[in-house]
Structure formats: C-alpha cells, structure tokens
PDB file of C-alpha atoms in Angstrom:
ATOM      1  CA  MET A   1     233.378 162.980 228.922  1.00 92.00           C
ATOM      2  CA  ILE A   2     232.436 164.879 225.806  1.00 94.00           C
ATOM      3  CA  PHE A   3     228.834 165.735 224.925  1.00 96.00           C
ATOM      4  CA  ARG A   4     228.293 166.811 221.311  1.00 94.00           C
ATOM      5  CA  ARG A   5     226.077 166.446 218.263  1.00 92.00           C
ATOM      6  CA  PRO A   6     226.687 163.268 216.246  1.00 91.00           C
ATOM      7  CA  THR A   7     228.369 163.380 212.852  1.00 88.00           C
ATOM      8  CA  ALA A   8     228.624 160.927 209.965  1.00 87.00           C
ATOM      9  CA  GLU A   9     232.005 159.871 211.384  1.00 91.00           C
ATOM     10  CA  ASP A  10     230.179 158.443 214.428  1.00 92.00           C
ATOM     11  CA  ALA A  11     228.229 155.927 212.317  1.00 92.00           C
ATOM     12  CA  SER A  12     230.364 152.875 213.192  1.00 92.00           C
ATOM     13  CA  ALA A  13     230.337 153.721 216.898  1.00 94.00           C
ATOM     14  CA  LEU A  14     226.549 154.170 216.816  1.00 93.00           C
ATOM     15  CA  ALA A  15     226.069 150.842 215.020  1.00 92.00           C
ATOM     16  CA  SER A  16     228.149 149.043 217.669  1.00 92.00           C
ATOM     17  CA  PHE A  17     226.366 150.897 220.478  1.00 93.00           C
ATOM     18  CA  TYR A  18     222.855 150.030 219.254  1.00 92.00           C
ATOM     19  CA  ASN A  19     223.782 146.409 218.513  1.00 92.00           C
ATOM     20  CA  ASP A  20     224.517 145.825 222.221  1.00 91.00           C
ATOM     21  CA  PRO A  21     221.668 143.756 223.781  1.00 90.00           C
ATOM     22  CA  ALA A  22     221.929 145.871 226.956  1.00 90.00           C
ATOM     23  CA  VAL A  23     220.938 148.845 224.785  1.00 92.00           C
ATOM     24  CA  TYR A  24     218.493 147.610 222.153  1.00 90.00           C
ATOM     25  CA  THR A  25     216.298 145.534 224.501  1.00 89.00           C
ATOM     26  CA  GLY A  26     215.152 148.750 226.181  1.00 90.00           C
ATOM     27  CA  LEU A  27     214.293 150.503 222.912  1.00 90.00           C
ATOM     28  CA  LEU A  28     212.136 150.162 219.830  1.00 87.00           C
ATOM     29  CA  GLN A  29     215.406 150.076 217.887  1.00 83.00           C
ATOM     30  CA  LEU A  30     215.977 146.769 216.105  1.00 84.00           C
ATOM     31  CA  PRO A  31     219.336 145.026 216.478  1.00 83.00           C
ATOM     32  CA  TYR A  32     221.763 144.553 213.597  1.00 86.00           C
ATOM     33  CA  THR A  33     221.745 148.044 212.157  1.00 88.00           C
ATOM     34  CA  ASP A  34     224.884 148.903 210.231  1.00 91.00           C
ATOM     35  CA  ALA A  35     227.017 152.019 209.951  1.00 91.00           C
ATOM     36  CA  ALA A  36     225.316 153.029 206.675  1.00 91.00           C
ATOM     37  CA  TYR A  37     221.965 153.265 208.490  1.00 89.00           C
ATOM     38  CA  TRP A  38     223.418 155.601 211.133  1.00 86.00           C
ATOM     39  CA  ARG A  39     225.388 157.661 208.633  1.00 85.00           C
ATOM     40  CA  LYS A  40     222.176 158.328 206.695  1.00 84.00           C
ATOM     41  CA  ARG A  41     220.207 159.075 209.851  1.00 80.00           C
ATOM     42  CA  PHE A  42     222.601 161.802 210.952  1.00 71.00           C
ATOM     43  CA  THR A  43     223.367 163.264 207.543  1.00 72.00           C
ATOM     44  CA  GLU A  44     219.736 163.335 206.322  1.00 72.00           C
ATOM     45  CA  PRO A  45     217.626 164.052 209.420  1.00 60.00           C
ATOM     46  CA  SER A  46     213.966 164.876 209.015  1.00 60.00           C
ATOM     47  CA  ALA A  47     213.324 168.582 208.556  1.00 48.00           C
ATOM     48  CA  GLY A  48     211.511 169.052 211.869  1.00 47.00           C
ATOM     49  CA  ALA A  49     214.047 167.111 213.905  1.00 53.00           C
ATOM     50  CA  ALA A  50     216.941 169.107 212.476  1.00 54.00           C
ATOM     51  CA  GLU A  51     215.327 172.470 213.126  1.00 58.00           C
ATOM     52  CA  PHE A  52     213.456 171.891 216.384  1.00 65.00           C
ATOM     53  CA  GLY A  53     215.292 169.040 218.063  1.00 81.00           C
ATOM     54  CA  LEU A  54     218.663 168.020 219.391  1.00 90.00           C
ATOM     55  CA  SER A  55     220.664 164.820 219.193  1.00 90.00           C
ATOM     56  CA  LEU A  56     223.662 164.230 221.452  1.00 94.00           C
ATOM     57  CA  VAL A  57     226.334 161.580 221.695  1.00 95.00           C
ATOM     58  CA  VAL A  58     228.442 161.121 224.813  1.00 97.00           C
ATOM     59  CA  PHE A  59     231.995 159.851 224.434  1.00 97.00           C
ATOM     60  CA  ARG A  60     234.575 158.890 227.019  1.00 96.00           C
ATOM     61  CA  GLY A  61     237.796 158.801 225.060  1.00 94.00           C
ATOM     62  CA  ASP A  62     236.924 157.058 221.815  1.00 92.00           C
ATOM     63  CA  GLN A  63     234.107 155.007 223.364  1.00 95.00           C
ATOM     64  CA  LEU A  64     230.466 155.973 222.753  1.00 96.00           C
ATOM     65  CA  ILE A  65     228.755 155.588 226.123  1.00 96.00           C
ATOM     66  CA  ALA A  66     225.366 157.279 225.590  1.00 97.00           C
ATOM     67  CA  ASN A  67     223.092 158.782 222.963  1.00 96.00           C
ATOM     68  CA  GLY A  68     219.911 160.764 223.306  1.00 96.00           C
ATOM     69  CA  GLY A  69     217.723 163.260 221.599  1.00 95.00           C
ATOM     70  CA  LEU A  70     214.726 165.517 221.462  1.00 95.00           C
ATOM     71  CA  PHE A  71     212.465 165.594 218.442  1.00 93.00           C
ATOM     72  CA  PRO A  72     209.116 167.105 217.456  1.00 91.00           C
ATOM     73  CA  ALA A  73     206.409 164.840 218.873  1.00 88.00           C
ATOM     74  CA  ALA A  74     204.086 165.456 215.930  1.00 84.00           C
ATOM     75  CA  PRO A  75     204.014 167.510 212.738  1.00 82.00           C
ATOM     76  CA  ALA A  76     200.787 169.251 213.808  1.00 83.00           C
ATOM     77  CA  VAL A  77     201.216 173.008 214.250  1.00 86.00           C
ATOM     78  CA  ARG A  78     199.123 172.924 217.409  1.00 88.00           C
ATOM     79  CA  ARG A  79     201.629 170.535 219.041  1.00 88.00           C
ATOM     80  CA  ARG A  80     204.768 172.576 218.376  1.00 86.00           C
ATOM     81  CA  HIS A  81     205.231 173.021 222.118  1.00 89.00           C
ATOM     82  CA  VAL A  82     205.672 169.233 222.549  1.00 93.00           C
ATOM     83  CA  LEU A  83     208.927 167.327 222.167  1.00 95.00           C
ATOM     84  CA  GLY A  84     209.560 163.604 222.264  1.00 96.00           C
ATOM     85  CA  LEU A  85     212.594 162.264 224.096  1.00 97.00           C
ATOM     86  CA  GLY A  86     214.640 159.135 223.566  1.00 96.00           C
ATOM     87  CA  MET A  87     217.924 158.044 225.089  1.00 97.00           C
ATOM     88  CA  ALA A  88     220.146 155.059 225.792  1.00 96.00           C
ATOM     89  CA  VAL A  89     223.244 154.320 227.852  1.00 96.00           C
ATOM     90  CA  ALA A  90     225.793 151.599 227.065  1.00 95.00           C
ATOM     91  CA  GLY A  91     225.421 148.534 229.271  1.00 92.00           C
ATOM     92  CA  ALA A  92     228.807 148.989 230.957  1.00 93.00           C
ATOM     93  CA  TRP A  93     227.897 152.580 231.850  1.00 95.00           C
ATOM     94  CA  GLN A  94     224.386 152.042 233.195  1.00 93.00           C
ATOM     95  CA  ALA A  95     223.724 152.921 236.861  1.00 92.00           C
ATOM     96  CA  ARG A  96     226.755 155.257 236.927  1.00 94.00           C
ATOM     97  CA  GLY A  97     225.046 158.642 236.554  1.00 95.00           C
ATOM     98  CA  ILE A  98     225.545 158.995 232.794  1.00 96.00           C
ATOM     99  CA  GLY A  99     221.803 158.825 232.117  1.00 96.00           C
ATOM    100  CA  SER A 100     221.171 161.656 234.571  1.00 97.00           C
ATOM    101  CA  LEU A 101     223.868 163.830 232.989  1.00 97.00           C
ATOM    102  CA  LEU A 102     222.537 163.224 229.486  1.00 97.00           C
ATOM    103  CA  LEU A 103     218.905 163.737 230.481  1.00 97.00           C
ATOM    104  CA  ARG A 104     219.755 166.953 232.333  1.00 96.00           C
ATOM    105  CA  SER A 105     221.568 168.287 229.235  1.00 96.00           C
ATOM    106  CA  LEU A 106     218.607 167.485 226.997  1.00 96.00           C
ATOM    107  CA  LEU A 107     216.073 169.001 229.398  1.00 96.00           C
ATOM    108  CA  GLU A 108     218.099 172.203 229.832  1.00 94.00           C
ATOM    109  CA  HIS A 109     218.198 172.587 226.048  1.00 94.00           C
ATOM    110  CA  ALA A 110     214.446 171.964 225.793  1.00 94.00           C
ATOM    111  CA  ASP A 111     213.644 174.428 228.580  1.00 92.00           C
ATOM    112  CA  HIS A 112     216.069 177.252 227.788  1.00 91.00           C
ATOM    113  CA  TRP A 113     216.505 177.109 224.015  1.00 91.00           C
ATOM    114  CA  LEU A 114     213.507 175.359 222.494  1.00 90.00           C
ATOM    115  CA  GLY A 115     210.779 176.657 224.794  1.00 88.00           C
ATOM    116  CA  ALA A 116     209.204 173.224 225.162  1.00 92.00           C
ATOM    117  CA  ARG A 117     206.117 173.139 227.366  1.00 94.00           C
ATOM    118  CA  ARG A 118     205.730 169.356 227.301  1.00 96.00           C
ATOM    119  CA  ILE A 119     208.275 166.573 226.854  1.00 97.00           C
ATOM    120  CA  GLU A 120     206.934 163.059 226.405  1.00 97.00           C
ATOM    121  CA  LEU A 121     208.409 159.588 226.157  1.00 98.00           C
ATOM    122  CA  THR A 122     207.514 155.926 226.147  1.00 97.00           C
ATOM    123  CA  VAL A 123     209.333 153.398 228.326  1.00 98.00           C
ATOM    124  CA  TYR A 124     208.833 149.658 228.768  1.00 97.00           C
ATOM    125  CA  THR A 125     207.121 148.810 232.070  1.00 98.00           C
ATOM    126  CA  ASP A 126     209.942 146.411 233.003  1.00 96.00           C
ATOM    127  CA  ASN A 127     212.662 149.084 232.665  1.00 96.00           C
ATOM    128  CA  ALA A 128     212.635 150.086 236.338  1.00 96.00           C
ATOM    129  CA  ALA A 129     215.943 151.977 236.204  1.00 95.00           C
ATOM    130  CA  ALA A 130     214.785 154.199 233.335  1.00 96.00           C
ATOM    131  CA  ILE A 131     211.407 154.831 234.970  1.00 98.00           C
ATOM    132  CA  ALA A 132     213.158 155.896 238.193  1.00 97.00           C
ATOM    133  CA  LEU A 133     215.492 158.189 236.220  1.00 97.00           C
ATOM    134  CA  TYR A 134     212.609 159.872 234.433  1.00 97.00           C
ATOM    135  CA  ARG A 135     210.632 160.328 237.674  1.00 97.00           C
ATOM    136  CA  LYS A 136     213.720 161.864 239.303  1.00 96.00           C
ATOM    137  CA  HIS A 137     213.745 164.489 236.550  1.00 96.00           C
ATOM    138  CA  GLY A 138     210.071 165.435 236.818  1.00 95.00           C
ATOM    139  CA  PHE A 139     208.348 162.992 234.460  1.00 97.00           C
ATOM    140  CA  GLU A 140     205.030 161.507 235.517  1.00 97.00           C
ATOM    141  CA  VAL A 141     203.216 158.415 234.288  1.00 98.00           C
ATOM    142  CA  GLU A 142     200.177 159.327 232.191  1.00 98.00           C
ATOM    143  CA  GLY A 143     199.085 155.845 231.184  1.00 98.00           C
ATOM    144  CA  THR A 144     199.949 152.299 230.190  1.00 98.00           C
ATOM    145  CA  GLN A 145     199.943 151.008 226.641  1.00 98.00           C
ATOM    146  CA  ARG A 146     199.262 147.272 226.725  1.00 98.00           C
ATOM    147  CA  GLU A 147     201.067 145.041 224.233  1.00 98.00           C
ATOM    148  CA  PHE A 148     202.843 148.167 222.987  1.00 97.00           C
ATOM    149  CA  ALA A 149     205.728 146.461 221.193  1.00 96.00           C
ATOM    150  CA  PHE A 150     207.009 143.070 220.108  1.00 96.00           C
ATOM    151  CA  ARG A 151     210.329 142.312 221.813  1.00 94.00           C
ATOM    152  CA  ASP A 152     212.301 139.097 221.925  1.00 91.00           C
ATOM    153  CA  GLY A 153     209.345 136.916 220.938  1.00 94.00           C
ATOM    154  CA  CYS A 154     206.574 138.462 223.033  1.00 96.00           C
ATOM    155  CA  TYR A 155     204.469 141.576 223.383  1.00 98.00           C
ATOM    156  CA  VAL A 156     205.435 144.004 226.145  1.00 97.00           C
ATOM    157  CA  ASP A 157     203.651 146.905 227.813  1.00 98.00           C
ATOM    158  CA  ALA A 158     204.936 150.469 227.998  1.00 98.00           C
ATOM    159  CA  LEU A 159     204.282 153.553 230.080  1.00 98.00           C
ATOM    160  CA  MET A 160     203.536 156.945 228.584  1.00 98.00           C
ATOM    161  CA  MET A 161     205.371 159.556 230.652  1.00 98.00           C
ATOM    162  CA  ALA A 162     205.532 163.326 230.336  1.00 98.00           C
ATOM    163  CA  ARG A 163     207.125 166.335 231.983  1.00 97.00           C
ATOM    164  CA  LEU A 164     205.209 169.615 231.865  1.00 96.00           C
ATOM    165  CA  ALA A 165     207.042 172.914 232.205  1.00 88.00           C
ATOM    166  CA  SER A 166     204.066 174.293 234.149  1.00 81.00           C
ATOM    167  CA  SER A 167     204.600 171.714 236.905  1.00 80.00           C
ATOM    168  CA  LEU A 168     208.274 172.557 237.462  1.00 73.00           C
ATOM    169  CA  ARG A 169     209.369 174.622 240.435  1.00 62.00           C
ATOM    170  CA  ALA A 170     210.601 178.102 239.652  1.00 53.00           C
ATOM    171  CA  PRO A 171     214.382 178.526 240.072  1.00 52.00           C
ATOM    172  CA  LEU A 172     215.478 179.981 243.417  1.00 44.00           C
TER     173      LEU A 172
END
C-alpha cells in the first residue's frame, strides 16, 4: 500500500471512488462527480486547507482504496487549534484495517506536525463501523444533530465527535 498526497493525475480514480454507493452513502459527498471536479479540488485547494491541512490517498497497486484528510475547522483565528477530519474507504476494503491505518496516519500528522489540540468530525448515526473506528482512536461523542443531512430520500441524524489532545495518554 502507498499513502501519499493526491495529485491532478488521481482525478479519475477519485471520481470512480466517490461514485461507489458503498462510499458516498456514508458521506455528505454527492454521487456523480466527474474527474474535472476532483482535478480542480486538488489543484486549487482553499488557502487554509493547503497550508494547515493534509489530504491523503491510499493506493494498492493502481487501485484507490481510501482517501482522507484534515482541514481547518473554521477560518476564525481563535479556532486555529481545531482541525476537521473526513475519510472514506472503498467498499471492497472496508472492515480490513485500512480505515485504522489511514486514521492513524492522519492523527499522527495532526499531533506531531500541525499541533492540533482538537480534531472534530461528523458521522451518520447509522454508520456503526465508522463510529467504532473513531472511538477506538480516542474520539468521543459530543452530541447528536437531528435531521442533519438529506440522504437517499430522507433526513438522517449525525453524531458530532471530537478527540482532544489533552485527553490522550502520554507516550510511555
């Protein structure tokens, strides 16, 4: 497996990846994005995301199997210590440890290179596997957002989860 930053050349692979129902049903991402959308997203990132975040793609051979990233949670100066997190794993690779590897890579970068004090995310309440993964890596539920998003014809709830650096155990 290769973990690296995405490039414009990954646009077609990203479009295919995010058009998989096993991927987009767990995200706010809409289906049917094309390669041009992804090419633009990774060649013209927002200023804050480029400077203070990280985006990773995970390939096995020529197959994109996961994508994730850290991004500034808000433009407010007083929230510079906070990062948002988003990630997805290809349907065929779910429940095989890829999510843990990707999440661990992102968290290590946040902790050791970006100095993040708080990492937050939103996850649908029916995504039990993702919730378990996030809990395993120190995230805690902070609240429920009712009717958070419109998905497949109905409104769905989401959990707000966060991981605080101050609540992590010191390394041995």
